Amino acid sequence: MIEIPSDLHPDLVPLAFLIGKWAGAGVSDFPGAEKCNFGQEVTFSHDGRDFLEYVSHTWVLDADGNQVRPLESESGYWRIDKDRKVEVVMVRDQGVVEIWYGELANQKPQIDLVTDAVARTAASGPYTGGKRLYGYVKSDLMWVGEKATPEVELRPYMSAHLKKVVTPEEVAEMARNLEDMPDDGIAFFK
Protein backbone atom coordinates (compact mmCIF):
# COMPACT_ATOMS: atom_id res chain seq x y z
CA MET A 1 0.00 0.00 0.00
CA ILE A 2 1.26 3.46 -0.89
CA GLU A 3 0.96 6.02 1.89
CA ILE A 4 1.13 9.75 1.25
CA PRO A 5 2.72 11.62 4.19
CA SER A 6 0.67 14.62 5.33
CA ASP A 7 3.73 16.89 5.15
CA LEU A 8 4.72 15.81 1.61
CA HIS A 9 5.03 18.70 -0.82
CA PRO A 10 1.97 18.50 -3.13
CA ASP A 11 4.15 18.33 -6.26
CA LEU A 12 5.69 15.07 -5.00
CA VAL A 13 2.47 13.09 -4.55
CA PRO A 14 3.03 11.17 -7.82
CA LEU A 15 6.41 10.00 -6.45
CA ALA A 16 5.07 8.95 -3.02
CA PHE A 17 5.53 5.26 -3.92
CA LEU A 18 9.31 5.77 -3.69
CA ILE A 19 9.35 7.20 -0.15
CA GLY A 20 10.93 5.04 2.51
CA LYS A 21 13.87 2.78 3.10
CA TRP A 22 14.31 -0.16 0.75
CA ALA A 23 16.69 -3.13 0.89
CA GLY A 24 17.36 -6.10 -1.33
CA ALA A 25 19.75 -7.67 -3.78
CA GLY A 26 20.66 -7.61 -7.43
CA VAL A 27 23.19 -8.49 -10.11
CA SER A 28 25.99 -6.40 -11.59
CA ASP A 29 27.54 -7.37 -14.94
CA PHE A 30 29.46 -5.05 -17.28
CA PRO A 31 32.43 -5.72 -19.59
CA GLY A 32 35.71 -5.00 -17.85
CA ALA A 33 34.18 -5.19 -14.35
CA GLU A 34 33.68 -8.06 -11.96
CA LYS A 35 30.32 -9.79 -12.37
CA CYS A 36 28.73 -10.14 -8.94
CA ASN A 37 25.62 -10.30 -6.83
CA PHE A 38 25.16 -7.24 -4.68
CA GLY A 39 23.13 -6.07 -1.70
CA GLN A 40 21.54 -2.64 -1.71
CA GLU A 41 19.93 -0.16 0.65
CA VAL A 42 18.07 2.82 -0.83
CA THR A 43 16.36 5.66 0.98
CA PHE A 44 13.98 8.18 -0.52
CA SER A 45 13.10 10.87 2.02
CA HIS A 46 11.56 14.34 2.07
CA ASP A 47 11.55 17.40 4.30
CA GLY A 48 8.50 19.22 2.96
CA ARG A 49 10.30 20.91 0.08
CA ASP A 50 9.65 20.06 -3.59
CA PHE A 51 12.20 17.24 -3.95
CA LEU A 52 12.94 13.75 -2.68
CA GLU A 53 16.39 13.12 -1.28
CA TYR A 54 17.91 9.87 -2.57
CA VAL A 55 20.75 7.81 -1.06
CA SER A 56 21.91 4.39 -2.26
CA HIS A 57 24.63 2.07 -1.00
CA THR A 58 25.54 -1.24 -2.64
CA TRP A 59 28.04 -3.90 -1.64
CA VAL A 60 29.40 -7.09 -3.21
CA LEU A 61 27.90 -10.29 -1.79
CA ASP A 62 29.67 -13.64 -1.56
CA ALA A 63 28.01 -16.95 -2.54
CA ASP A 64 26.39 -17.15 0.93
CA GLY A 65 24.94 -13.63 0.73
CA ASN A 66 27.48 -12.06 3.11
CA GLN A 67 28.83 -8.56 2.53
CA VAL A 68 32.33 -8.62 1.05
CA ARG A 69 33.09 -4.94 0.29
CA PRO A 70 31.39 -1.72 -0.85
CA LEU A 71 30.44 -1.60 -4.54
CA GLU A 72 28.86 1.81 -5.32
CA SER A 73 27.29 4.70 -3.43
CA GLU A 74 25.23 7.51 -4.88
CA SER A 75 23.05 10.33 -3.66
CA GLY A 76 20.90 12.99 -5.20
CA TYR A 77 17.60 14.81 -5.53
CA TRP A 78 14.46 13.87 -7.46
CA ARG A 79 11.81 16.32 -8.69
CA ILE A 80 8.67 16.00 -10.79
CA ASP A 81 6.67 18.67 -12.61
CA LYS A 82 2.94 18.93 -13.34
CA ASP A 83 3.44 17.12 -16.67
CA ARG A 84 4.94 14.08 -14.89
CA LYS A 85 8.46 14.91 -16.12
CA VAL A 86 11.09 13.73 -13.65
CA GLU A 87 14.53 15.25 -13.14
CA VAL A 88 17.30 13.80 -11.01
CA VAL A 89 20.65 15.24 -9.99
CA MET A 90 22.97 12.47 -8.81
CA VAL A 91 26.51 12.22 -7.47
CA ARG A 92 28.39 8.91 -7.37
CA ASP A 93 31.34 7.94 -5.22
CA GLN A 94 33.28 7.09 -8.40
CA GLY A 95 33.66 10.78 -9.24
CA VAL A 96 30.63 11.13 -11.52
CA VAL A 97 27.89 13.77 -11.44
CA GLU A 98 24.81 13.16 -13.59
CA ILE A 99 21.65 14.96 -14.57
CA TRP A 100 18.84 12.59 -15.52
CA TYR A 101 15.53 13.40 -17.20
CA GLY A 102 12.59 11.12 -17.66
CA GLU A 103 8.94 10.58 -17.13
CA LEU A 104 6.52 8.94 -14.74
CA ALA A 105 4.39 6.53 -16.75
CA ASN A 106 0.70 7.23 -17.11
CA GLN A 107 -1.49 5.20 -14.72
CA LYS A 108 1.37 3.16 -13.22
CA PRO A 109 4.26 3.75 -10.82
CA GLN A 110 7.09 3.41 -13.31
CA ILE A 111 9.84 5.92 -14.09
CA ASP A 112 12.11 5.89 -17.15
CA LEU A 113 15.23 8.06 -16.90
CA VAL A 114 18.03 8.94 -19.34
CA THR A 115 21.19 10.91 -18.62
CA ASP A 116 21.23 14.41 -20.09
CA ALA A 117 24.62 15.48 -18.75
CA VAL A 118 27.58 13.63 -17.27
CA ALA A 119 30.61 15.20 -15.58
CA ARG A 120 33.54 13.09 -14.45
CA THR A 121 36.60 13.70 -12.31
CA ALA A 122 40.03 12.58 -13.45
CA ALA A 123 39.81 9.63 -11.04
CA SER A 124 36.53 8.25 -12.45
CA GLY A 125 36.35 5.43 -14.95
CA PRO A 126 35.08 5.79 -18.50
CA TYR A 127 31.36 6.58 -18.67
CA THR A 128 29.31 8.43 -21.27
CA GLY A 129 25.72 7.98 -20.11
CA GLY A 130 22.96 5.69 -19.00
CA LYS A 131 19.31 4.79 -18.69
CA ARG A 132 17.32 3.60 -15.69
CA LEU A 133 13.91 2.12 -15.20
CA TYR A 134 12.30 2.11 -11.73
CA GLY A 135 9.02 0.35 -11.03
CA TYR A 136 6.79 -0.29 -8.05
CA VAL A 137 5.62 -3.88 -8.53
CA LYS A 138 3.47 -5.73 -5.97
CA SER A 139 4.70 -3.43 -3.17
CA ASP A 140 8.37 -3.93 -4.12
CA LEU A 141 10.74 -1.51 -5.83
CA MET A 142 12.59 -2.90 -8.83
CA TRP A 143 15.09 -1.15 -11.04
CA VAL A 144 17.44 -1.81 -13.92
CA GLY A 145 20.31 0.42 -15.00
CA GLU A 146 22.00 0.63 -18.37
CA LYS A 147 25.43 2.13 -18.94
CA ALA A 148 27.61 3.22 -21.87
CA THR A 149 31.31 3.97 -22.14
CA PRO A 150 33.43 5.02 -25.12
CA GLU A 151 34.26 1.32 -25.61
CA VAL A 152 30.89 -0.30 -24.75
CA GLU A 153 27.51 0.61 -26.23
CA LEU A 154 24.57 1.20 -23.91
CA ARG A 155 23.69 -2.06 -22.19
CA PRO A 156 22.24 -3.30 -18.87
CA TYR A 157 24.79 -3.39 -16.07
CA MET A 158 22.86 -3.54 -12.77
CA SER A 159 19.40 -4.52 -11.61
CA ALA A 160 17.86 -5.11 -8.20
CA HIS A 161 14.70 -6.18 -6.41
CA LEU A 162 14.11 -4.21 -3.20
CA LYS A 163 11.60 -4.60 -0.38
CA LYS A 164 10.34 -1.88 1.95
CA VAL A 165 12.11 -1.85 5.33
CA VAL A 166 9.88 -1.43 8.34
CA THR A 167 11.50 0.20 11.37
CA PRO A 168 10.57 -0.60 14.99
CA GLU A 169 9.01 2.87 15.21
CA GLU A 170 6.78 2.09 12.22
CA VAL A 171 5.73 -1.21 13.80
CA ALA A 172 4.83 0.65 17.01
CA GLU A 173 2.81 3.20 15.01
CA MET A 174 0.97 0.38 13.21
CA ALA A 175 0.20 -1.23 16.57
CA ARG A 176 -1.18 2.05 17.95
CA ASN A 177 -3.44 2.44 14.92
CA LEU A 178 -4.56 -1.19 14.74
CA GLU A 179 -8.29 -1.73 14.94
CA ASP A 180 -9.57 -3.97 17.70
CA MET A 181 -9.02 -7.59 16.80
CA PRO A 182 -11.04 -10.53 18.09
CA ASP A 183 -9.51 -12.23 21.12
CA ASP A 184 -9.10 -15.56 19.34
CA GLY A 185 -7.52 -14.01 16.22
CA ILE A 186 -9.32 -16.52 14.00
CA ALA A 187 -12.57 -14.57 13.72
CA PHE A 188 -10.60 -11.74 12.11
CA PHE A 189 -10.15 -13.88 8.96
CA LYS A 190 -13.81 -15.01 8.66
C-alpha positions as a printed Julia matrix, in Angstrom:
190×3 Matrix{Float64}:
   0.0     0.0     0.0
   1.26    3.46   -0.89
   0.96    6.02    1.89
   1.13    9.75    1.25
   2.72   11.62    4.19
   0.67   14.62    5.33
   3.73   16.89    5.15
   4.72   15.81    1.61
   5.03   18.7    -0.82
   1.97   18.5    -3.13
   4.15   18.33   -6.26
   5.69   15.07   -5.0
   2.47   13.09   -4.55
   3.03   11.17   -7.82
   6.41   10.0    -6.45
   5.07    8.95   -3.02
   5.53    5.26   -3.92
   9.31    5.77   -3.69
   9.35    7.2    -0.15
  10.93    5.04    2.51
  13.87    2.78    3.1
  14.31   -0.16    0.75
  16.69   -3.13    0.89
  17.36   -6.1    -1.33
  19.75   -7.67   -3.78
  20.66   -7.61   -7.43
  23.19   -8.49  -10.11
  25.99   -6.4   -11.59
  27.54   -7.37  -14.94
  29.46   -5.05  -17.28
  32.43   -5.72  -19.59
  35.71   -5.0   -17.85
  34.18   -5.19  -14.35
  33.68   -8.06  -11.96
  30.32   -9.79  -12.37
  28.73  -10.14   -8.94
  25.62  -10.3    -6.83
  25.16   -7.24   -4.68
  23.13   -6.07   -1.7
  21.54   -2.64   -1.71
  19.93   -0.16    0.65
  18.07    2.82   -0.83
  16.36    5.66    0.98
  13.98    8.18   -0.52
  13.1    10.87    2.02
  11.56   14.34    2.07
  11.55   17.4     4.3
   8.5    19.22    2.96
  10.3    20.91    0.08
   9.65   20.06   -3.59
  12.2    17.24   -3.95
  12.94   13.75   -2.68
  16.39   13.12   -1.28
  17.91    9.87   -2.57
  20.75    7.81   -1.06
  21.91    4.39   -2.26
  24.63    2.07   -1.0
  25.54   -1.24   -2.64
  28.04   -3.9    -1.64
  29.4    -7.09   -3.21
  27.9   -10.29   -1.79
  29.67  -13.64   -1.56
  28.01  -16.95   -2.54
  26.39  -17.15    0.93
  24.94  -13.63    0.73
  27.48  -12.06    3.11
  28.83   -8.56    2.53
  32.33   -8.62    1.05
  33.09   -4.94    0.29
  31.39   -1.72   -0.85
  30.44   -1.6    -4.54
  28.86    1.81   -5.32
  27.29    4.7    -3.43
  25.23    7.51   -4.88
  23.05   10.33   -3.66
  20.9    12.99   -5.2
  17.6    14.81   -5.53
  14.46   13.87   -7.46
  11.81   16.32   -8.69
   8.67   16.0   -10.79
   6.67   18.67  -12.61
   2.94   18.93  -13.34
   3.44   17.12  -16.67
   4.94   14.08  -14.89
   8.46   14.91  -16.12
  11.09   13.73  -13.65
  14.53   15.25  -13.14
  17.3    13.8   -11.01
  20.65   15.24   -9.99
  22.97   12.47   -8.81
  26.51   12.22   -7.47
  28.39    8.91   -7.37
  31.34    7.94   -5.22
  33.28    7.09   -8.4
  33.66   10.78   -9.24
  30.63   11.13  -11.52
  27.89   13.77  -11.44
  24.81   13.16  -13.59
  21.65   14.96  -14.57
  18.84   12.59  -15.52
  15.53   13.4   -17.2
  12.59   11.12  -17.66
   8.94   10.58  -17.13
   6.52    8.94  -14.74
   4.39    6.53  -16.75
   0.7     7.23  -17.11
  -1.49    5.2   -14.72
   1.37    3.16  -13.22
   4.26    3.75  -10.82
   7.09    3.41  -13.31
   9.84    5.92  -14.09
  12.11    5.89  -17.15
  15.23    8.06  -16.9
  18.03    8.94  -19.34
  21.19   10.91  -18.62
  21.23   14.41  -20.09
  24.62   15.48  -18.75
  27.58   13.63  -17.27
  30.61   15.2   -15.58
  33.54   13.09  -14.45
  36.6    13.7   -12.31
  40.03   12.58  -13.45
  39.81    9.63  -11.04
  36.53    8.25  -12.45
  36.35    5.43  -14.95
  35.08    5.79  -18.5
  31.36    6.58  -18.67
  29.31    8.43  -21.27
  25.72    7.98  -20.11
  22.96    5.69  -19.0
  19.31    4.79  -18.69
  17.32    3.6   -15.69
  13.91    2.12  -15.2
  12.3     2.11  -11.73
   9.02    0.35  -11.03
   6.79   -0.29   -8.05
   5.62   -3.88   -8.53
   3.47   -5.73   -5.97
   4.7    -3.43   -3.17
   8.37   -3.93   -4.12
  10.74   -1.51   -5.83
  12.59   -2.9    -8.83
  15.09   -1.15  -11.04
  17.44   -1.81  -13.92
  20.31    0.42  -15.0
  22.0     0.63  -18.37
  25.43    2.13  -18.94
  27.61    3.22  -21.87
  31.31    3.97  -22.14
  33.43    5.02  -25.12
  34.26    1.32  -25.61
  30.89   -0.3   -24.75
  27.51    0.61  -26.23
  24.57    1.2   -23.91
  23.69   -2.06  -22.19
  22.24   -3.3   -18.87
  24.79   -3.39  -16.07
  22.86   -3.54  -12.77
  19.4    -4.52  -11.61
  17.86   -5.11   -8.2
  14.7    -6.18   -6.41
  14.11   -4.21   -3.2
  11.6    -4.6    -0.38
  10.34   -1.88    1.95
  12.11   -1.85    5.33
   9.88   -1.43    8.34
  11.5     0.2    11.37
  10.57   -0.6    14.99
   9.01    2.87   15.21
   6.78    2.09   12.22
   5.73   -1.21   13.8
   4.83    0.65   17.01
   2.81    3.2    15.01
   0.97    0.38   13.21
   0.2    -1.23   16.57
  -1.18    2.05   17.95
  -3.44    2.44   14.92
  -4.56   -1.19   14.74
  -8.29   -1.73   14.94
  -9.57   -3.97   17.7
  -9.02   -7.59   16.8
 -11.04  -10.53   18.09
  -9.51  -12.23   21.12
  -9.1   -15.56   19.34
  -7.52  -14.01   16.22
  -9.32  -16.52   14.0
 -12.57  -14.57   13.72
 -10.6   -11.74   12.11
 -10.15  -13.88    8.96
 -13.81  -15.01    8.66
